Tab-separated table of C-alpha atoms in Angstrom:
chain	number	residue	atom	x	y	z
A	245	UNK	CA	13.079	-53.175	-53.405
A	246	UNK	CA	16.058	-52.318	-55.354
A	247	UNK	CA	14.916	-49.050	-55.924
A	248	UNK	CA	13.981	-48.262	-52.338
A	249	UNK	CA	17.386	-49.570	-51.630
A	250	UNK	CA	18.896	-46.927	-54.069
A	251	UNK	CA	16.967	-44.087	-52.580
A	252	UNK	CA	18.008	-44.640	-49.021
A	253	UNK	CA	21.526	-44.703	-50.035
A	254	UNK	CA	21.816	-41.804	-52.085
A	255	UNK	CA	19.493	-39.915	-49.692
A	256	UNK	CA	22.297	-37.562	-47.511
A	257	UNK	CA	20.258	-38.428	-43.715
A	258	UNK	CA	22.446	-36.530	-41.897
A	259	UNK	CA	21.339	-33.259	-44.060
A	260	UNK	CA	18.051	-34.574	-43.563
A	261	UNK	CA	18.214	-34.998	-39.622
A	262	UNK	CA	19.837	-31.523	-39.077
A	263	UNK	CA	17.222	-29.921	-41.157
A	264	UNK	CA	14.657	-32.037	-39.044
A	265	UNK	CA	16.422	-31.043	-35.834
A	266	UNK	CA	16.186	-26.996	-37.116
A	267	UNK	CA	12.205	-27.284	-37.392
A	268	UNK	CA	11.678	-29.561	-34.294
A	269	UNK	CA	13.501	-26.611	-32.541
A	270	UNK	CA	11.332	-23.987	-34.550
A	271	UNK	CA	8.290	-25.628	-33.888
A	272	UNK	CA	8.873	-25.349	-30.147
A	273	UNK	CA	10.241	-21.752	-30.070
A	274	UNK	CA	7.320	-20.789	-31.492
A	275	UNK	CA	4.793	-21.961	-29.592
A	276	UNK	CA	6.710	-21.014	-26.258
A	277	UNK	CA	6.994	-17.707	-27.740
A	278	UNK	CA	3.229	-17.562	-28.260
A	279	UNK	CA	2.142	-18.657	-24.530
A	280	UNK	CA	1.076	-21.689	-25.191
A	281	UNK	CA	1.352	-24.196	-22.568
A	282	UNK	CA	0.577	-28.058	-22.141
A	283	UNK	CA	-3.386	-27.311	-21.279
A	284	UNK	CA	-3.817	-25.873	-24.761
A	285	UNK	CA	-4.609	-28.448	-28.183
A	286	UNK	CA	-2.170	-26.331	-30.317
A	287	UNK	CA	0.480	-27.216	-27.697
A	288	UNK	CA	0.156	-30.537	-27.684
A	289	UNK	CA	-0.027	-30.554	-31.675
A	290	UNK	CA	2.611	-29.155	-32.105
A	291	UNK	CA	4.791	-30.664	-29.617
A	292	UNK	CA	3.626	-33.615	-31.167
A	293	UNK	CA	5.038	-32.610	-34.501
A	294	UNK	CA	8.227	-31.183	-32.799
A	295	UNK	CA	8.347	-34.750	-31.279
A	296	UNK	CA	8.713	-36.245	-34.776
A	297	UNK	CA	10.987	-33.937	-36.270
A	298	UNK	CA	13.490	-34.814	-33.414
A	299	UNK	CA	13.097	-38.421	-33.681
A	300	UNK	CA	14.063	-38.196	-37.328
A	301	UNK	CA	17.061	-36.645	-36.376
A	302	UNK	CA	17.833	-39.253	-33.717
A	303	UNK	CA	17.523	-42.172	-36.141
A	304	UNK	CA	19.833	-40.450	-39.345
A	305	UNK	CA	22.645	-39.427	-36.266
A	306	UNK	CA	25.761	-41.735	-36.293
A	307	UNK	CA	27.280	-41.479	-32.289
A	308	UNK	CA	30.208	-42.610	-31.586
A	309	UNK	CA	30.260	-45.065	-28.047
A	310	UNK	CA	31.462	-42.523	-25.494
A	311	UNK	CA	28.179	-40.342	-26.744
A	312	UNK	CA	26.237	-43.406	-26.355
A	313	UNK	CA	26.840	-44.320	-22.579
A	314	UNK	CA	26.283	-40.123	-21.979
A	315	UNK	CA	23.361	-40.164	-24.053
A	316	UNK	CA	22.077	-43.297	-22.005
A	317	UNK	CA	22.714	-41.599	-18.597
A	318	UNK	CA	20.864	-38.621	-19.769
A	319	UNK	CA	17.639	-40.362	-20.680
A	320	UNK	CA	17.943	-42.556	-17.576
A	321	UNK	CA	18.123	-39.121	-15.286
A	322	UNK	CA	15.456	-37.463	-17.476
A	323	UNK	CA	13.093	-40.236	-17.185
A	324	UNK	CA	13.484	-41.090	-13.815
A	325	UNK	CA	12.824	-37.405	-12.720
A	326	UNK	CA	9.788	-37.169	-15.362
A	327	UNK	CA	8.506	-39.906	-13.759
A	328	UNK	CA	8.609	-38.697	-10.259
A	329	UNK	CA	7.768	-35.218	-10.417
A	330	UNK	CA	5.547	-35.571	-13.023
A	331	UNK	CA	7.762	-32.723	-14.617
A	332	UNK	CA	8.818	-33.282	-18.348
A	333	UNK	CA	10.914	-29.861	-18.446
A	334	UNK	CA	14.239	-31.532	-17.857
A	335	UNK	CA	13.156	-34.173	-20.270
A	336	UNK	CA	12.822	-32.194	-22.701
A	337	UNK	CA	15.723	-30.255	-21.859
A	338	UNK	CA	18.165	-33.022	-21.958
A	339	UNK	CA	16.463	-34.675	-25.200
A	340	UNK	CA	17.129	-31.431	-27.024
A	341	UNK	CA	20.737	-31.114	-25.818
A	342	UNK	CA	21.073	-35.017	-27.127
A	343	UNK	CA	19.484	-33.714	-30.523
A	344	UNK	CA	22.470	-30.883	-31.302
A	345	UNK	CA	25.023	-33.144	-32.669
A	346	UNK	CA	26.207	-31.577	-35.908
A	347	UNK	CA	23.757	-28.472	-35.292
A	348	UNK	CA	25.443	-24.751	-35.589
A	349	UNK	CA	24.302	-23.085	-32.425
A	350	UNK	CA	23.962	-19.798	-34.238
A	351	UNK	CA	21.620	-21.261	-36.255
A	352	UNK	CA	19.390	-21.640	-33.480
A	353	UNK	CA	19.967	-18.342	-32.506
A	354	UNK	CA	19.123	-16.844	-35.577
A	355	UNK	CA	15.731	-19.002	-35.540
A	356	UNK	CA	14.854	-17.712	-32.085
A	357	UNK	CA	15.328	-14.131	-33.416
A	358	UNK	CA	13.315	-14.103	-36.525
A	359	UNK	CA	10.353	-16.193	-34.931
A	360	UNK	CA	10.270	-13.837	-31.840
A	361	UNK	CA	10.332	-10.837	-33.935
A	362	UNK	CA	7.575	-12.515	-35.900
A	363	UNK	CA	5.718	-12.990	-32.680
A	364	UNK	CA	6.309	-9.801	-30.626
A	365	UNK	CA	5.013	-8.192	-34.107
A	366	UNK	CA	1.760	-9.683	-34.504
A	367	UNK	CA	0.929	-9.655	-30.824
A	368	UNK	CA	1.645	-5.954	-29.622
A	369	UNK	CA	0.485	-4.478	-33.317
A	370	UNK	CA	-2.823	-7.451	-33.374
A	371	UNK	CA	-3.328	-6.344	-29.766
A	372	UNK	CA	-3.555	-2.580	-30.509
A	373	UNK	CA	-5.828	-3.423	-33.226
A	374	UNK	CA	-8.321	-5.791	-31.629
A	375	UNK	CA	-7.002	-8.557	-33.144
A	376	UNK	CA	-6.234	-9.608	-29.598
A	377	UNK	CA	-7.225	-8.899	-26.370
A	378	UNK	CA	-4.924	-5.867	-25.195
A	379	UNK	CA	-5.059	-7.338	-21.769
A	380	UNK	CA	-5.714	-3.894	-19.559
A	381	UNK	CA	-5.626	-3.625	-16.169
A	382	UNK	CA	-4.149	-2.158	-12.895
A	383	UNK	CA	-1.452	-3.042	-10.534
A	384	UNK	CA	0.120	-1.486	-7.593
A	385	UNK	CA	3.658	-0.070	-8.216
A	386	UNK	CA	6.719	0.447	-5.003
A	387	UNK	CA	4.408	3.549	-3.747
A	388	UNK	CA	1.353	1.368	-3.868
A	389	UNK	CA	-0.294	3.670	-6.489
A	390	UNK	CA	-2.213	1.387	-8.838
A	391	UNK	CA	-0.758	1.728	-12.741
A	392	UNK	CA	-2.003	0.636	-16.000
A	393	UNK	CA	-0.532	-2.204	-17.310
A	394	UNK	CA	-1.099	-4.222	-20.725
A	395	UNK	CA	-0.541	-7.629	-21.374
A	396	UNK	CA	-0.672	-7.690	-25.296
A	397	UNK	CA	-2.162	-11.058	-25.903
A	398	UNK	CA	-0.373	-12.517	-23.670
A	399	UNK	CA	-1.961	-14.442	-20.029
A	400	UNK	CA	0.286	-11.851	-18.037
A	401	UNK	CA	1.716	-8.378	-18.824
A	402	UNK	CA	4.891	-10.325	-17.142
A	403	UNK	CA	4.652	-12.721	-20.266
A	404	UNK	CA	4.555	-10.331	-22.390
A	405	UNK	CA	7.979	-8.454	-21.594
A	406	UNK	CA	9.794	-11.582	-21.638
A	407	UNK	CA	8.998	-11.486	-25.031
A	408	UNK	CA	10.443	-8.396	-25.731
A	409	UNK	CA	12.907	-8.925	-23.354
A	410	UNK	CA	14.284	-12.096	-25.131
A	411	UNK	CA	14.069	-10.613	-28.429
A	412	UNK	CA	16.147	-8.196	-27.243
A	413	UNK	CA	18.459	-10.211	-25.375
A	414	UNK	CA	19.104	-12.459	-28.592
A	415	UNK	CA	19.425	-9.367	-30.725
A	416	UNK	CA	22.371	-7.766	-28.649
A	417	UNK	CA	23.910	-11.720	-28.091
A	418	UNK	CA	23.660	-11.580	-32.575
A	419	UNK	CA	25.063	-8.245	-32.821
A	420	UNK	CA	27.549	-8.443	-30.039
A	421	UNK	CA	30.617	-7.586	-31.529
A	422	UNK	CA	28.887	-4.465	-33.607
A	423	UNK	CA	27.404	-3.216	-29.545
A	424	UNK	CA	28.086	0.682	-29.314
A	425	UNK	CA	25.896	3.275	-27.715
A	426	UNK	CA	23.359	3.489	-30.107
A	427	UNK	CA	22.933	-0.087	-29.523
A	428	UNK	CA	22.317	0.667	-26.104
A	429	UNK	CA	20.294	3.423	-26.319
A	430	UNK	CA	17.893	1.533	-28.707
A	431	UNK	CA	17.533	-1.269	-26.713
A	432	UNK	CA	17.371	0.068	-23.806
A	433	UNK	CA	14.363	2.500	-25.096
A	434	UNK	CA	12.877	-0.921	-25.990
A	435	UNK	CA	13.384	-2.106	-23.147
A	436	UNK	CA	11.909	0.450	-20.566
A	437	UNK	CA	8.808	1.592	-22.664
A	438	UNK	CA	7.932	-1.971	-22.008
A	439	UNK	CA	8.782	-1.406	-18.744
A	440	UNK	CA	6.371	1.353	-18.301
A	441	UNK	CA	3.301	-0.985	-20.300
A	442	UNK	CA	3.767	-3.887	-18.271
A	443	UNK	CA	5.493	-2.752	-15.286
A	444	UNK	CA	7.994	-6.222	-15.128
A	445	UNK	CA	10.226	-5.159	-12.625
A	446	UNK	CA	11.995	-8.422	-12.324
A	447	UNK	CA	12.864	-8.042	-16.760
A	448	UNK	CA	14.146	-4.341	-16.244
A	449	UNK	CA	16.036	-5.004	-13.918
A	450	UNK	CA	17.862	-8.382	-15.730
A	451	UNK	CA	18.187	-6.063	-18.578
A	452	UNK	CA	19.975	-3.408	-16.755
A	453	UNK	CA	22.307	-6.101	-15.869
A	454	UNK	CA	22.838	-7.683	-19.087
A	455	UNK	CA	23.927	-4.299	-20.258
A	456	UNK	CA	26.458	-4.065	-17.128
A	457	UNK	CA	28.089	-7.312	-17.748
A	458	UNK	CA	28.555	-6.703	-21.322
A	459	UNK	CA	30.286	-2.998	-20.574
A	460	UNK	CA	32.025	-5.274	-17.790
A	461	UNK	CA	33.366	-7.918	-20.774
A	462	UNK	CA	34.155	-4.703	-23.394
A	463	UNK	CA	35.783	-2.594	-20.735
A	464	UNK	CA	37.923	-5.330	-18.541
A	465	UNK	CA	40.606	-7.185	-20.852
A	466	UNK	CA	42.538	-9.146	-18.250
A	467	UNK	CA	41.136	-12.896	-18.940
A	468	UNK	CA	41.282	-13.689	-15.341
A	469	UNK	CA	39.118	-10.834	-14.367
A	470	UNK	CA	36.393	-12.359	-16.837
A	471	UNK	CA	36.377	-15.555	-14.947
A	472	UNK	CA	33.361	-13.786	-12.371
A	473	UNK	CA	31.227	-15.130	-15.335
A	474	UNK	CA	31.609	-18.834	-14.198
A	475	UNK	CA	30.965	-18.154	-10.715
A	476	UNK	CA	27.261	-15.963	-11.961
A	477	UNK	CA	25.598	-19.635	-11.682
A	478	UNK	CA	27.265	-20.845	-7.937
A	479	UNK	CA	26.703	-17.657	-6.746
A	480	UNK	CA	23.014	-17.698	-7.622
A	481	UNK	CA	22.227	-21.350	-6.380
A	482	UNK	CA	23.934	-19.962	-3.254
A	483	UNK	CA	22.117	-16.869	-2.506
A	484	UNK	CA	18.939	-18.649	-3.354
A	485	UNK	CA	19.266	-21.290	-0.902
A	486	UNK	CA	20.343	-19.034	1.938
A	487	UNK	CA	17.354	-17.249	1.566
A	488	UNK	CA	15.457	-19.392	1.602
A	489	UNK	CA	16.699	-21.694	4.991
A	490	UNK	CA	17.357	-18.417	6.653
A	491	UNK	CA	14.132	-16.620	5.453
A	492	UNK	CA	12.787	-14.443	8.929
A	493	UNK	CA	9.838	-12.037	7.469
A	494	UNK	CA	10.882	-10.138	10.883
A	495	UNK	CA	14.240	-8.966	9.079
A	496	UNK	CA	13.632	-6.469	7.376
A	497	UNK	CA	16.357	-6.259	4.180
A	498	UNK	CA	15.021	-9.838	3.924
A	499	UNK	CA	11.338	-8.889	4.051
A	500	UNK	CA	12.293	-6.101	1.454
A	501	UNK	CA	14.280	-8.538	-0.655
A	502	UNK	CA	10.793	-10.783	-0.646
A	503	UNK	CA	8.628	-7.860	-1.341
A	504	UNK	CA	10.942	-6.968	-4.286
A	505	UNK	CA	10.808	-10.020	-5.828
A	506	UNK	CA	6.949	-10.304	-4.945
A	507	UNK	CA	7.111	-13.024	-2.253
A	508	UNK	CA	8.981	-15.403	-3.923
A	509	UNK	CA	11.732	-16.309	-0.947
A	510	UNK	CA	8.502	-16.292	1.314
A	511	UNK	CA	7.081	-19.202	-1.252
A	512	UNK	CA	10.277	-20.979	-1.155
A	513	UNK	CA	10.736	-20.459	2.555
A	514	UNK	CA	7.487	-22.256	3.345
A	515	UNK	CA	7.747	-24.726	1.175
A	516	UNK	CA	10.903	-25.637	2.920
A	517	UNK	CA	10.083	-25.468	6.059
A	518	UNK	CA	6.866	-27.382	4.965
A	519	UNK	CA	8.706	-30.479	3.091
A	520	UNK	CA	12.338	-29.778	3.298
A	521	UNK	CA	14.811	-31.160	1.231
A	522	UNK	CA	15.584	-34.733	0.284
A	523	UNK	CA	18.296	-36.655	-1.537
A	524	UNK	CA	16.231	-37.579	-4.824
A	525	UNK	CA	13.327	-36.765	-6.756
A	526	UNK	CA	9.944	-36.188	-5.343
A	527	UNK	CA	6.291	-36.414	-6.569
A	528	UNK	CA	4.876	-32.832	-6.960
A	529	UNK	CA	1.734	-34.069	-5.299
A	530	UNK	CA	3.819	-33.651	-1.907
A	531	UNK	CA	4.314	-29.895	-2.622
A	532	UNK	CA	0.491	-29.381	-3.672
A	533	UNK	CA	-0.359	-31.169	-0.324
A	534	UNK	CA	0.644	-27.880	1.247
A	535	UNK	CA	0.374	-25.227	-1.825
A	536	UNK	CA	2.196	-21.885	-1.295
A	537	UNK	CA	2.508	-20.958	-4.896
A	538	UNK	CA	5.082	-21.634	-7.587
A	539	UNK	CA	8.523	-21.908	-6.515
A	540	UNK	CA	9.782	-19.266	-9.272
A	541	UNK	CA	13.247	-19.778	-8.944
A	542	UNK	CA	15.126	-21.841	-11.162
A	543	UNK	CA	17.741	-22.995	-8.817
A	544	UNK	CA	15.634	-24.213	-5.969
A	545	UNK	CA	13.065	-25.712	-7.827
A	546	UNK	CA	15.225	-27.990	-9.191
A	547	UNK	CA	16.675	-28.676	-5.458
A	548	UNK	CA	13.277	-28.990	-3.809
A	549	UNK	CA	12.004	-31.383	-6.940
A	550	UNK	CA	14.705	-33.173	-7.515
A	551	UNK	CA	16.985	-33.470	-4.950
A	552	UNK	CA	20.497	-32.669	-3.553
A	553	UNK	CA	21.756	-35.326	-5.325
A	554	UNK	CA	20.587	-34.118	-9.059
A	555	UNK	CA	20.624	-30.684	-8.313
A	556	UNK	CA	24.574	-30.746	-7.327
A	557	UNK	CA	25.532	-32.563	-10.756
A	558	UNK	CA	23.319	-30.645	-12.687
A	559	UNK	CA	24.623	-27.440	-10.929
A	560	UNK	CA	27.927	-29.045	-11.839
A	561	UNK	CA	27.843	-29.558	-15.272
A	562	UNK	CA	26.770	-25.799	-16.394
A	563	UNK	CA	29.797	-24.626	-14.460
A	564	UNK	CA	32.101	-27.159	-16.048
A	565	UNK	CA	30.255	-26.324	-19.449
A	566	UNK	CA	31.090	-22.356	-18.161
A	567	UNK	CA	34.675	-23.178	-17.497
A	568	UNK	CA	35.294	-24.641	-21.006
A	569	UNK	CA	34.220	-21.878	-22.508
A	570	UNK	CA	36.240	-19.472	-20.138
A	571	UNK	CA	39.125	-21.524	-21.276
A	572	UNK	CA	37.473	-20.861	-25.113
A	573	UNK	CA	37.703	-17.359	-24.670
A	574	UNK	CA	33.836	-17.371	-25.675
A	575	UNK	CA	33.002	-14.188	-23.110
A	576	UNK	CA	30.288	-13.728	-24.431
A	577	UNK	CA	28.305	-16.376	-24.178
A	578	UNK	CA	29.317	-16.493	-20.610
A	579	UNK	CA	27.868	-12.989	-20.402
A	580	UNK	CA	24.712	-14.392	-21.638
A	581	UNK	CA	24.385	-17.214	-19.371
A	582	UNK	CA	25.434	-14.896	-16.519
A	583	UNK	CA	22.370	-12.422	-17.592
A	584	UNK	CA	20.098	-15.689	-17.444
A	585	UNK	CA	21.700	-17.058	-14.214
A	586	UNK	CA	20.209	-13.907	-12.367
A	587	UNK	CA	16.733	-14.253	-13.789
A	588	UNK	CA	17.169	-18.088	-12.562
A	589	UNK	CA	16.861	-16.533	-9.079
A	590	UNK	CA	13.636	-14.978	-10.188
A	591	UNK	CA	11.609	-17.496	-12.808
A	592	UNK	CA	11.470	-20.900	-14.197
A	593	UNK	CA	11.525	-20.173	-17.355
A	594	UNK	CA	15.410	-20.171	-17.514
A	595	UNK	CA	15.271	-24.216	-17.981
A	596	UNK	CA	13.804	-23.881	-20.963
A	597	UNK	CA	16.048	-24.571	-24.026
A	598	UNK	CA	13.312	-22.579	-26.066
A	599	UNK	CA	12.773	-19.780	-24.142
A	600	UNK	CA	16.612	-20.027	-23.087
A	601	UNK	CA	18.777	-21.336	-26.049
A	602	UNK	CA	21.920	-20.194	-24.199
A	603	UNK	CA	21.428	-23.089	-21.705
A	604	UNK	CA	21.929	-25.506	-24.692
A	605	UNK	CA	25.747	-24.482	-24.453
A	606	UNK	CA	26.080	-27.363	-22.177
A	607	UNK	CA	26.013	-29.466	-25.452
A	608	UNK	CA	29.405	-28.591	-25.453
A	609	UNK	CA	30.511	-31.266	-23.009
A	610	UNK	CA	28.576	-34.143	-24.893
A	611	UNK	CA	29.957	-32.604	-28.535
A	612	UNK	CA	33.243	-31.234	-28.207
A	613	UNK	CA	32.563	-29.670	-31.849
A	614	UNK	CA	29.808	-27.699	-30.762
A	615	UNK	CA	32.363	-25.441	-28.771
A	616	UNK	CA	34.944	-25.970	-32.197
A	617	UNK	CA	32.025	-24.586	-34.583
A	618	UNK	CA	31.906	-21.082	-32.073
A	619	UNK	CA	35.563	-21.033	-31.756
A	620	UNK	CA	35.644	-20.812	-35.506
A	621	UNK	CA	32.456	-18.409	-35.609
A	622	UNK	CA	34.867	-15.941	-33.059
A	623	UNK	CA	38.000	-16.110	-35.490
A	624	UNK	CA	35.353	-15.097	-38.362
A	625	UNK	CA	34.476	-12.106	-36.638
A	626	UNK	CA	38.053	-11.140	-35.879
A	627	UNK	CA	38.658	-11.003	-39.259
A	628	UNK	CA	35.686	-8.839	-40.205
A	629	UNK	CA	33.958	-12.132	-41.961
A	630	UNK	CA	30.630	-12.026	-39.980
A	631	UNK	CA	27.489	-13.902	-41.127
A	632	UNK	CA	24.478	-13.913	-39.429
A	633	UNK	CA	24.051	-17.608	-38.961
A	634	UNK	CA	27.592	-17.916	-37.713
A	635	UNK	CA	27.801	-19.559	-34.124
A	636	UNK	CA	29.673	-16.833	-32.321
């Protein structure tokens, strides 16, 4: 016993934790980044595993009481809408936000890089070789001329440029200070040769953006003008909503919006009409009652699902999160979030914390030293001292 005794005190758990917390987030990155979902046995092992590595960090974390009674009210929120809409993606969400304490954000970052660049690798390069299943088919583009399009491996060619498209995305977010043209041009050749193989529409056109808001943060030095960031996400859960109350397939920029976005507002628009909205958290069984499709927008899945009631706090808290770091001068991970806020209108996906990392910023408000630890990452790069695990 005495010895046991010895080795848990000389053992350094909070080391061990962080380093736990690292390859429960690694474990999960990369099976998101391979496709995997909950119907497949390597899924479940590995969130299994990933499940493990984050309870370790749990137990060797010290909080202090004010964490505590936050930490409580997340797992009470989580659980309650796990439990009726048979969802676990906020779950999971808020358990890995609860998990960051003492974690360098650009750590996580530079995981997400090198495991995506690992996977993007083996599945375009396996997929021209046979290895996988290069995934050809047709599709109709804007003229309704049917294209070839490849999915790489992947269940959808859609799938398989948001894997290129958040490699790239996490590349220019690494490299942001070192951004010129040739930085542009690269990615953007990246970007739209993918394009052109899997004919995502919805990922060019994000992309295009990202690189408009990040000329936008270079260009424009007046702090105030920067503060359009913040209001990316209100903005978003706005437009989304009108569309889809006000949804008339006889208008016809609305009915070209829709077709755009391939029918999405017409999903949402039914569904709505269909169940409408309620104050707090509903079974998913309702919505498959009267199945339209997926509701693939980020912002009114979580108010059809959940409820006004969550979906205003939640909305809430990112733009509080936003607003701290406005007043943090940390642009540009507001650009980021801003770049993800539009594809919220268009996918799920954005609720991620895998697939998304930059919606983990909203750690901030729970650990006040998570926004310290970039703040310190920004003065390193003023001063030339740039490393690529830094967290700015």
């Amino acid at each position: 016993m005495d010895q046991i005794r010895k080795w848990i005190q000389e053992n350094d758990w909070k080391s061990i934790g962080i380093i736990a917390y690292y390859g429960y987030f690694a474990t999960n990155v990369l099976v998101k980044a391979f496709g995997y979902d909950s119907s497949d046995q390597i899924y479940k092992f590995f969130m299994l595993s990933g499940i493990i590595l984050l309870g370790i960090k749990f137990i060797t974390t010290r909080y202090t009481l004010r964490e505590v009674v936050i930490i409580a009210l997340l797992l009470g929120a989580g659980m309650f809408i796990w439990v009726m809409t048979k969802k676990a993606t906020l779950l999971f969400l808020f358990l890995t936000i609860i998990g960051m304490k003492d974690v360098q954000f650009g750590k996580l970052i530079g995981i997400s890089v090198w495991i995506r660049l690992f996977v993007a690798a083996v599945m375009v390069i396996g997929s021209v070789y046979g290895v996988y299943d290069i995934g050809y088919k047709t599709t109709p583009n804007a003229q309704y001329v049917e294209v070839p399009v490849y999915s790489f491996g992947f269940n959808e060619p859609n799938t398989a440029y948001l894997t290129i498209f958040l490699l790239l995305i996490l590349l220019v977010y690494s490299y942001y200070e070192k951004l010129n043209g040739w930085w542009f041009i690269c990615t953007f050749a990246a970007a739209f040769l993918f394009y052109e193989l899997t004919f995502c529409r919805t990922g060019i056109l994000v992309f295009i953006f990202a690189w408009v808001l990040i000329a936008y943060d270079k260009l424009i030095k007046n702090k105030y003008a920067k503060f359009i960031f913040v209001l990316s996400v209100p903005v978003g859960a706005l437009f989304s909503f009108v569309m889809m109350v006000f949804f008339d397939n006889e208008n016809s920029v609305m009915k070209m919006i829709d077709r755009y976005v391939s029918g999405r507002v017409h999903i949402m628009g039914e569904y709505y009409q269909d169940q409408g909205l309620a104050l707090l958290p509903r079974n998913q069984e309702l919505f498959y009652a009267s199945y339209h499709g997926l509701i693939d927008n980020s912002y009114m899945h979580i108010l059809l699902y959940c409820g006004w009631i969550f979906a205003l706090v939640f909305f809430a808290v990112i733009v509080l999160a936003m607003v701290k770091l406005y007043q943090a001068g940390c642009y540009k991970e507001l650009v980021m979030l801003s770049v993800f806020s539009l594809y919220a209108i268009m996918e799920q996906f954005v609720l991620n914390g895998f697939m998304n990392p930059f919606i983990l910023l909203v750690g901030i408000l729970l650990y006040p030293n998570l926004l310290n630890q970039i703040k310190e990452g920004k003065k390193e790069e003023k001063h030339g001292k740039i490393s690529y695990s830094s967290n700015s």
